[in-house]
Amino acid sequence: MSDRALASIVFDGTAYAMVLFVISVGLSVTMGLMNVVNLAHAAFAMAGGYVVVAAASAFGLPFYAALAVAVLVLAATSAVLERLLYSRLYDASELDQVAVSIGVILCAAALLVFVYGPTPQTVRLPEHLRGTVEIGSRAVPAYRLFLIAIGFALFAALRLGIERTRVGAQLRAAVDNRHMATSVGVNVRRLFTLVFALGGALSALGGGLAIEVLGMGPGFATQYLVLFLIVVAVGGLGSVRGTFVASLVLGIVDTGGKYLFPAAGGFLVYALTMALLLWRPEGLMGRVAR
């Protein structure tokens, strides 16, 4: 393999990984904190992508403003769903949680087909994101460079927020021991709603960013749900750093595998996932079960 091909795989794989990270990190934190199998997180990302499309096409908003609208809409929607629906599932069995969340995915997909039809959606990017950027002697796609910058900035912001703020301290305490956190005065109920809203906001941001990379259609949630779950499982539930590392590893391996062995499809990433989980069933940065 030439150095140029290797550089392309790493660059494109990192950009792809950042989309996976932005969408998956909210799922990792909500599952780690609430112990709810929310498979509908992928539907939130799909809804965020469609809100971006609607805001840009129907209302003429620029790309960044459409992303902001999607983040706010899905944050509010997620908070409402947590209060009205998911709060009733905290003590339910995993099977019930899976059944309800799959129902949400199917309802969302059917609604989008009814409103928009089965055609994949697109969004017009700003001029400065549609060209290339010179880095040394190479010209790289500006949008992929933008994705990498967004992913690393979000990772730093989440790490800082979780480690240096009062809400972050409460979140870590609730993840470690929910009942102990409640006994020392942490309002876990309100924290659940806040974290669920944050997860919805991140999924919407990831869905909007994914339009140009993964495509956006009514089958988005079912097509990529397994991949998001793989990132969470490999990284470790509730671990922002684990999700980031897992996204990078899986994104680059998946891109490299499809580049070098296109006939094998996603075989390499699934094989790597099985090997990593056999080695560390709790995930790369997950806590060891006691």
mmCIF file of C-alpha atoms in Angstrom:
data_model
loop_
_atom_site.group_PDB
_atom_site.id
_atom_site.type_symbol
_atom_site.label_atom_id
_atom_site.label_comp_id
_atom_site.label_asym_id
_atom_site.label_seq_id
_atom_site.Cartn_x
_atom_site.Cartn_y
_atom_site.Cartn_z
ATOM 1 C CA MET A 1 0.000 0.000 0.000
ATOM 2 C CA SER A 2 1.362 3.435 -0.922
ATOM 3 C CA ASP A 3 1.777 6.216 1.608
ATOM 4 C CA ARG A 4 -0.813 8.241 -0.286
ATOM 5 C CA ALA A 5 -3.402 5.456 -0.045
ATOM 6 C CA LEU A 6 -2.675 4.971 3.658
ATOM 7 C CA ALA A 7 -3.053 8.700 4.314
ATOM 8 C CA SER A 8 -6.389 8.709 2.458
ATOM 9 C CA ILE A 9 -7.669 5.763 4.498
ATOM 10 C CA VAL A 10 -6.662 7.389 7.801
ATOM 11 C CA PHE A 11 -8.102 10.777 6.852
ATOM 12 C CA ASP A 12 -11.401 9.490 5.434
ATOM 13 C CA GLY A 13 -11.689 6.921 8.224
ATOM 14 C CA THR A 14 -11.190 9.603 10.882
ATOM 15 C CA ALA A 15 -13.871 11.820 9.330
ATOM 16 C CA TYR A 16 -16.240 8.838 9.214
ATOM 17 C CA ALA A 17 -15.315 7.994 12.810
ATOM 18 C CA MET A 18 -16.253 11.468 14.011
ATOM 19 C CA VAL A 19 -19.791 11.042 12.674
ATOM 20 C CA LEU A 20 -20.010 7.713 14.489
ATOM 21 C CA PHE A 21 -18.714 9.339 17.677
ATOM 22 C CA VAL A 22 -21.126 12.282 17.657
ATOM 23 C CA ILE A 23 -24.125 9.974 17.244
ATOM 24 C CA SER A 24 -22.922 7.133 19.493
ATOM 25 C CA VAL A 25 -21.646 9.084 22.492
ATOM 26 C CA GLY A 26 -25.136 10.165 23.533
ATOM 27 C CA LEU A 27 -26.311 6.555 23.344
ATOM 28 C CA SER A 28 -23.332 5.403 25.420
ATOM 29 C CA VAL A 29 -23.965 7.919 28.201
ATOM 30 C CA THR A 30 -27.732 7.374 28.351
ATOM 31 C CA MET A 31 -27.397 3.584 28.389
ATOM 32 C CA GLY A 32 -24.612 3.745 30.972
ATOM 33 C CA LEU A 33 -26.567 6.071 33.260
ATOM 34 C CA MET A 34 -30.158 4.934 32.824
ATOM 35 C CA ASN A 35 -29.597 1.270 32.005
ATOM 36 C CA VAL A 36 -32.213 1.598 29.248
ATOM 37 C CA VAL A 37 -31.724 -0.170 25.920
ATOM 38 C CA ASN A 38 -32.703 2.787 23.748
ATOM 39 C CA LEU A 39 -32.363 1.446 20.225
ATOM 40 C CA ALA A 40 -34.447 4.423 19.072
ATOM 41 C CA HIS A 41 -31.371 6.627 19.458
ATOM 42 C CA ALA A 42 -30.661 5.913 15.786
ATOM 43 C CA ALA A 43 -34.163 7.187 14.970
ATOM 44 C CA PHE A 44 -33.347 10.428 16.826
ATOM 45 C CA ALA A 45 -30.300 10.844 14.579
ATOM 46 C CA MET A 46 -32.451 10.180 11.518
ATOM 47 C CA ALA A 47 -35.027 12.710 12.726
ATOM 48 C CA GLY A 48 -32.259 15.251 13.272
ATOM 49 C CA GLY A 49 -31.093 14.782 9.693
ATOM 50 C CA TYR A 50 -34.610 15.317 8.376
ATOM 51 C CA VAL A 51 -35.069 18.433 10.516
ATOM 52 C CA VAL A 52 -31.870 19.830 8.969
ATOM 53 C CA VAL A 53 -33.221 19.061 5.491
ATOM 54 C CA ALA A 54 -36.612 20.623 6.287
ATOM 55 C CA ALA A 55 -35.119 23.737 7.885
ATOM 56 C CA ALA A 56 -32.768 24.263 4.950
ATOM 57 C CA SER A 57 -35.186 23.496 2.108
ATOM 58 C CA ALA A 58 -38.589 24.589 3.408
ATOM 59 C CA PHE A 59 -37.452 27.618 5.426
ATOM 60 C CA GLY A 60 -34.285 28.518 3.567
ATOM 61 C CA LEU A 61 -32.049 28.449 6.629
ATOM 62 C CA PRO A 62 -28.285 28.169 6.084
ATOM 63 C CA PHE A 63 -26.618 24.885 6.995
ATOM 64 C CA TYR A 64 -25.304 25.948 10.406
ATOM 65 C CA ALA A 65 -28.631 27.458 11.438
ATOM 66 C CA ALA A 66 -30.442 24.308 10.295
ATOM 67 C CA LEU A 67 -28.076 22.214 12.443
ATOM 68 C CA ALA A 68 -28.813 24.440 15.447
ATOM 69 C CA VAL A 69 -32.569 24.095 14.905
ATOM 70 C CA ALA A 70 -32.251 20.296 14.696
ATOM 71 C CA VAL A 71 -30.244 20.190 17.926
ATOM 72 C CA LEU A 72 -32.839 22.280 19.790
ATOM 73 C CA VAL A 73 -35.837 20.393 18.360
ATOM 74 C CA LEU A 74 -34.446 16.944 19.173
ATOM 75 C CA ALA A 75 -33.259 18.024 22.631
ATOM 76 C CA ALA A 76 -36.792 19.184 23.467
ATOM 77 C CA THR A 77 -38.398 16.129 21.857
ATOM 78 C CA SER A 78 -36.068 13.774 23.733
ATOM 79 C CA ALA A 79 -36.859 15.445 27.055
ATOM 80 C CA VAL A 80 -40.592 15.053 26.419
ATOM 81 C CA LEU A 81 -40.204 11.412 25.370
ATOM 82 C CA GLU A 82 -38.132 10.695 28.461
ATOM 83 C CA ARG A 83 -40.874 12.085 30.707
ATOM 84 C CA LEU A 84 -43.819 10.515 28.908
ATOM 85 C CA LEU A 85 -42.407 7.216 27.618
ATOM 86 C CA TYR A 86 -38.937 6.180 28.734
ATOM 87 C CA SER A 87 -39.467 6.930 32.427
ATOM 88 C CA ARG A 88 -42.026 4.092 32.395
ATOM 89 C CA LEU A 89 -39.400 1.670 31.094
ATOM 90 C CA TYR A 90 -36.706 2.094 33.753
ATOM 91 C CA ASP A 91 -37.953 -0.911 35.717
ATOM 92 C CA ALA A 92 -39.118 -2.882 32.670
ATOM 93 C CA SER A 93 -37.307 -5.888 31.252
ATOM 94 C CA GLU A 94 -34.716 -5.508 28.495
ATOM 95 C CA LEU A 95 -37.118 -7.236 26.091
ATOM 96 C CA ASP A 96 -39.815 -4.636 26.779
ATOM 97 C CA GLN A 97 -37.305 -1.819 26.288
ATOM 98 C CA VAL A 98 -36.122 -3.290 22.990
ATOM 99 C CA ALA A 99 -39.692 -3.798 21.772
ATOM 100 C CA VAL A 100 -40.718 -0.203 22.559
ATOM 101 C CA SER A 101 -37.597 1.346 21.049
ATOM 102 C CA ILE A 102 -37.924 -0.720 17.867
ATOM 103 C CA GLY A 103 -41.530 0.437 17.700
ATOM 104 C CA VAL A 104 -40.327 4.046 17.843
ATOM 105 C CA ILE A 105 -37.898 3.360 14.964
ATOM 106 C CA LEU A 106 -40.602 1.782 12.802
ATOM 107 C CA CYS A 107 -43.087 4.578 13.520
ATOM 108 C CA ALA A 108 -40.494 7.244 12.709
ATOM 109 C CA ALA A 109 -39.510 5.520 9.452
ATOM 110 C CA ALA A 110 -43.139 5.114 8.378
ATOM 111 C CA LEU A 111 -43.897 8.762 9.152
ATOM 112 C CA LEU A 112 -40.912 9.967 7.142
ATOM 113 C CA VAL A 113 -41.883 7.789 4.172
ATOM 114 C CA PHE A 114 -45.413 9.205 4.356
ATOM 115 C CA VAL A 115 -44.191 12.832 4.437
ATOM 116 C CA TYR A 116 -41.045 12.713 2.279
ATOM 117 C CA GLY A 117 -41.311 9.437 0.385
ATOM 118 C CA PRO A 118 -38.542 6.837 0.134
ATOM 119 C CA THR A 119 -36.111 9.119 -1.749
ATOM 120 C CA PRO A 120 -32.835 9.901 0.083
ATOM 121 C CA GLN A 121 -32.534 13.517 1.183
ATOM 122 C CA THR A 122 -29.722 15.981 0.542
ATOM 123 C CA VAL A 123 -28.738 19.363 1.931
ATOM 124 C CA ARG A 124 -26.742 22.170 0.329
ATOM 125 C CA LEU A 125 -23.476 22.813 2.158
ATOM 126 C CA PRO A 126 -21.908 26.266 2.468
ATOM 127 C CA GLU A 127 -19.461 27.148 -0.270
ATOM 128 C CA HIS A 128 -16.432 26.867 2.014
ATOM 129 C CA LEU A 129 -17.330 23.250 2.895
ATOM 130 C CA ARG A 130 -17.781 22.085 -0.708
ATOM 131 C CA GLY A 131 -14.229 22.493 -1.930
ATOM 132 C CA THR A 132 -10.838 21.228 -0.850
ATOM 133 C CA VAL A 133 -8.214 22.494 1.566
ATOM 134 C CA GLU A 134 -4.486 22.350 0.898
ATOM 135 C CA ILE A 135 -2.566 20.614 3.685
ATOM 136 C CA GLY A 136 1.070 20.442 2.722
ATOM 137 C CA SER A 137 1.197 18.887 -0.729
ATOM 138 C CA ARG A 138 -2.260 17.301 -0.444
ATOM 139 C CA ALA A 139 -5.730 18.614 -1.151
ATOM 140 C CA VAL A 140 -8.304 17.182 1.255
ATOM 141 C CA PRO A 141 -12.113 17.580 1.188
ATOM 142 C CA ALA A 142 -13.078 20.581 3.293
ATOM 143 C CA TYR A 143 -16.202 18.925 4.688
ATOM 144 C CA ARG A 144 -14.318 15.907 5.987
ATOM 145 C CA LEU A 145 -11.784 18.202 7.623
ATOM 146 C CA PHE A 146 -14.722 20.058 9.189
ATOM 147 C CA LEU A 147 -16.106 16.760 10.555
ATOM 148 C CA ILE A 148 -12.764 15.930 12.145
ATOM 149 C CA ALA A 149 -12.564 19.361 13.778
ATOM 150 C CA ILE A 150 -16.142 19.077 15.095
ATOM 151 C CA GLY A 151 -15.532 15.588 16.478
ATOM 152 C CA PHE A 152 -12.331 16.453 18.325
ATOM 153 C CA ALA A 153 -13.813 19.714 19.670
ATOM 154 C CA LEU A 154 -16.927 17.903 20.920
ATOM 155 C CA PHE A 155 -14.811 15.210 22.549
ATOM 156 C CA ALA A 156 -12.782 17.859 24.401
ATOM 157 C CA ALA A 157 -15.945 19.731 25.445
ATOM 158 C CA LEU A 158 -17.651 16.590 26.764
ATOM 159 C CA ARG A 159 -14.562 15.484 28.658
ATOM 160 C CA LEU A 160 -14.235 18.948 30.194
ATOM 161 C CA GLY A 161 -17.940 19.110 31.030
ATOM 162 C CA ILE A 162 -17.983 15.690 32.672
ATOM 163 C CA GLU A 163 -14.736 16.144 34.625
ATOM 164 C CA ARG A 164 -14.837 19.841 35.609
ATOM 165 C CA THR A 165 -18.494 20.780 36.216
ATOM 166 C CA ARG A 166 -20.966 20.103 38.997
ATOM 167 C CA VAL A 167 -23.401 18.420 36.611
ATOM 168 C CA GLY A 168 -20.553 16.251 35.347
ATOM 169 C CA ALA A 169 -19.703 15.202 38.896
ATOM 170 C CA GLN A 170 -23.344 14.311 39.535
ATOM 171 C CA LEU A 171 -23.431 12.354 36.281
ATOM 172 C CA ARG A 172 -20.332 10.347 37.203
ATOM 173 C CA ALA A 173 -21.778 9.657 40.645
ATOM 174 C CA ALA A 174 -25.097 8.492 39.182
ATOM 175 C CA VAL A 175 -23.344 6.231 36.676
ATOM 176 C CA ASP A 176 -21.226 4.651 39.434
ATOM 177 C CA ASN A 177 -24.054 4.201 41.943
ATOM 178 C CA ARG A 178 -27.489 5.662 41.249
ATOM 179 C CA HIS A 179 -28.932 4.938 44.711
ATOM 180 C CA MET A 180 -25.931 6.392 46.537
ATOM 181 C CA ALA A 181 -26.113 9.537 44.390
ATOM 182 C CA THR A 182 -29.773 9.938 45.336
ATOM 183 C CA SER A 183 -28.977 9.529 49.019
ATOM 184 C CA VAL A 184 -26.487 12.429 48.950
ATOM 185 C CA GLY A 185 -28.938 14.823 47.336
ATOM 186 C CA VAL A 186 -28.480 14.362 43.586
ATOM 187 C CA ASN A 187 -31.775 14.811 41.754
ATOM 188 C CA VAL A 188 -31.326 11.733 39.567
ATOM 189 C CA ARG A 189 -34.778 12.121 38.014
ATOM 190 C CA ARG A 190 -33.961 15.588 36.682
ATOM 191 C CA LEU A 191 -30.486 14.423 35.707
ATOM 192 C CA PHE A 192 -32.029 11.639 33.620
ATOM 193 C CA THR A 193 -34.122 14.144 31.677
ATOM 194 C CA LEU A 194 -31.128 16.448 31.162
ATOM 195 C CA VAL A 195 -28.876 13.629 29.936
ATOM 196 C CA PHE A 196 -31.592 12.255 27.671
ATOM 197 C CA ALA A 197 -32.043 15.722 26.143
ATOM 198 C CA LEU A 198 -28.278 15.964 25.657
ATOM 199 C CA GLY A 199 -28.255 12.556 23.984
ATOM 200 C CA GLY A 200 -31.038 13.678 21.646
ATOM 201 C CA ALA A 201 -29.171 16.889 20.824
ATOM 202 C CA LEU A 202 -25.973 14.982 20.012
ATOM 203 C CA SER A 203 -27.843 12.472 17.879
ATOM 204 C CA ALA A 204 -29.464 15.331 15.938
ATOM 205 C CA LEU A 205 -26.098 16.984 15.380
ATOM 206 C CA GLY A 206 -24.640 13.680 14.207
ATOM 207 C CA GLY A 207 -27.615 13.017 11.943
ATOM 208 C CA GLY A 208 -27.275 16.420 10.326
ATOM 209 C CA LEU A 209 -23.546 15.958 9.805
ATOM 210 C CA ALA A 210 -24.087 12.436 8.431
ATOM 211 C CA ILE A 211 -26.231 13.529 5.482
ATOM 212 C CA GLU A 212 -23.233 14.092 3.213
ATOM 213 C CA VAL A 213 -21.259 11.075 4.500
ATOM 214 C CA LEU A 214 -23.726 8.264 5.203
ATOM 215 C CA GLY A 215 -26.731 9.519 3.290
ATOM 216 C CA MET A 216 -30.124 10.218 4.841
ATOM 217 C CA GLY A 217 -33.265 8.262 4.073
ATOM 218 C CA PRO A 218 -36.096 6.572 5.988
ATOM 219 C CA GLY A 219 -33.968 3.430 6.337
ATOM 220 C CA PHE A 220 -31.086 5.269 8.049
ATOM 221 C CA ALA A 221 -31.945 4.108 11.574
ATOM 222 C CA THR A 222 -32.207 0.414 10.740
ATOM 223 C CA GLN A 223 -29.189 0.514 8.410
ATOM 224 C CA TYR A 224 -26.758 2.024 10.926
ATOM 225 C CA LEU A 225 -28.223 0.996 14.288
ATOM 226 C CA VAL A 226 -25.954 -2.056 14.608
ATOM 227 C CA LEU A 227 -22.879 0.053 13.879
ATOM 228 C CA PHE A 228 -23.770 2.569 16.601
ATOM 229 C CA LEU A 229 -24.331 -0.258 19.080
ATOM 230 C CA ILE A 230 -20.966 -1.764 18.134
ATOM 231 C CA VAL A 231 -19.226 1.540 18.888
ATOM 232 C CA VAL A 232 -20.922 1.724 22.297
ATOM 233 C CA ALA A 233 -20.148 -1.915 23.136
ATOM 234 C CA VAL A 234 -16.497 -1.700 22.081
ATOM 235 C CA GLY A 235 -15.939 1.634 23.822
ATOM 236 C CA GLY A 236 -17.694 0.715 27.072
ATOM 237 C CA LEU A 237 -21.029 1.929 28.422
ATOM 238 C CA GLY A 238 -20.947 5.463 29.817
ATOM 239 C CA SER A 239 -17.386 6.204 28.651
ATOM 240 C CA VAL A 240 -16.897 9.276 26.446
ATOM 241 C CA ARG A 241 -13.223 8.453 25.935
ATOM 242 C CA GLY A 242 -14.034 4.822 25.165
ATOM 243 C CA THR A 243 -16.637 5.835 22.579
ATOM 244 C CA PHE A 244 -14.136 8.206 20.971
ATOM 245 C CA VAL A 245 -11.381 5.576 20.781
ATOM 246 C CA ALA A 246 -13.784 2.904 19.526
ATOM 247 C CA SER A 247 -15.111 5.258 16.843
ATOM 248 C CA LEU A 248 -11.586 5.968 15.617
ATOM 249 C CA VAL A 249 -10.541 2.329 15.559
ATOM 250 C CA LEU A 250 -13.705 1.030 13.927
ATOM 251 C CA GLY A 251 -14.051 3.962 11.527
ATOM 252 C CA ILE A 252 -10.518 3.632 10.175
ATOM 253 C CA VAL A 253 -10.660 -0.187 10.013
ATOM 254 C CA ASP A 254 -14.042 -0.107 8.251
ATOM 255 C CA THR A 255 -12.821 2.476 5.743
ATOM 256 C CA GLY A 256 -9.576 0.607 5.140
ATOM 257 C CA GLY A 257 -11.349 -2.721 4.747
ATOM 258 C CA LYS A 258 -13.801 -1.365 2.174
ATOM 259 C CA TYR A 259 -10.968 0.422 0.353
ATOM 260 C CA LEU A 260 -8.640 -2.586 0.182
ATOM 261 C CA PHE A 261 -11.189 -5.429 0.089
ATOM 262 C CA PRO A 262 -14.426 -3.984 -1.351
ATOM 263 C CA ALA A 263 -15.891 -7.439 -1.961
ATOM 264 C CA ALA A 264 -15.677 -8.213 1.776
ATOM 265 C CA GLY A 265 -17.887 -5.255 2.705
ATOM 266 C CA GLY A 266 -17.929 -4.683 6.467
ATOM 267 C CA PHE A 267 -16.441 -8.080 7.356
ATOM 268 C CA LEU A 268 -13.268 -6.629 8.898
ATOM 269 C CA VAL A 269 -15.058 -4.326 11.293
ATOM 270 C CA TYR A 270 -17.325 -7.133 12.541
ATOM 271 C CA ALA A 271 -14.379 -9.505 12.926
ATOM 272 C CA LEU A 272 -12.470 -6.845 14.868
ATOM 273 C CA THR A 273 -15.516 -6.218 17.061
ATOM 274 C CA MET A 274 -15.780 -9.895 17.989
ATOM 275 C CA ALA A 275 -12.055 -10.074 18.771
ATOM 276 C CA LEU A 276 -12.130 -6.944 20.951
ATOM 277 C CA LEU A 277 -15.208 -8.043 22.886
ATOM 278 C CA LEU A 278 -13.768 -11.512 23.457
ATOM 279 C CA TRP A 279 -10.665 -9.807 24.861
ATOM 280 C CA ARG A 280 -12.536 -7.162 26.886
ATOM 281 C CA PRO A 281 -16.260 -7.977 27.211
ATOM 282 C CA GLU A 282 -16.821 -4.750 29.182
ATOM 283 C CA GLY A 283 -15.362 -2.637 26.338
ATOM 284 C CA LEU A 284 -12.066 -0.830 25.922
ATOM 285 C CA MET A 285 -12.799 1.737 28.639
ATOM 286 C CA GLY A 286 -15.708 0.082 30.381
ATOM 287 C CA ARG A 287 -15.814 -0.902 34.014
ATOM 288 C CA VAL A 288 -15.141 -4.520 34.861
ATOM 289 C CA ALA A 289 -18.250 -6.193 36.277
ATOM 290 C CA ARG A 290 -17.914 -7.238 39.897
#
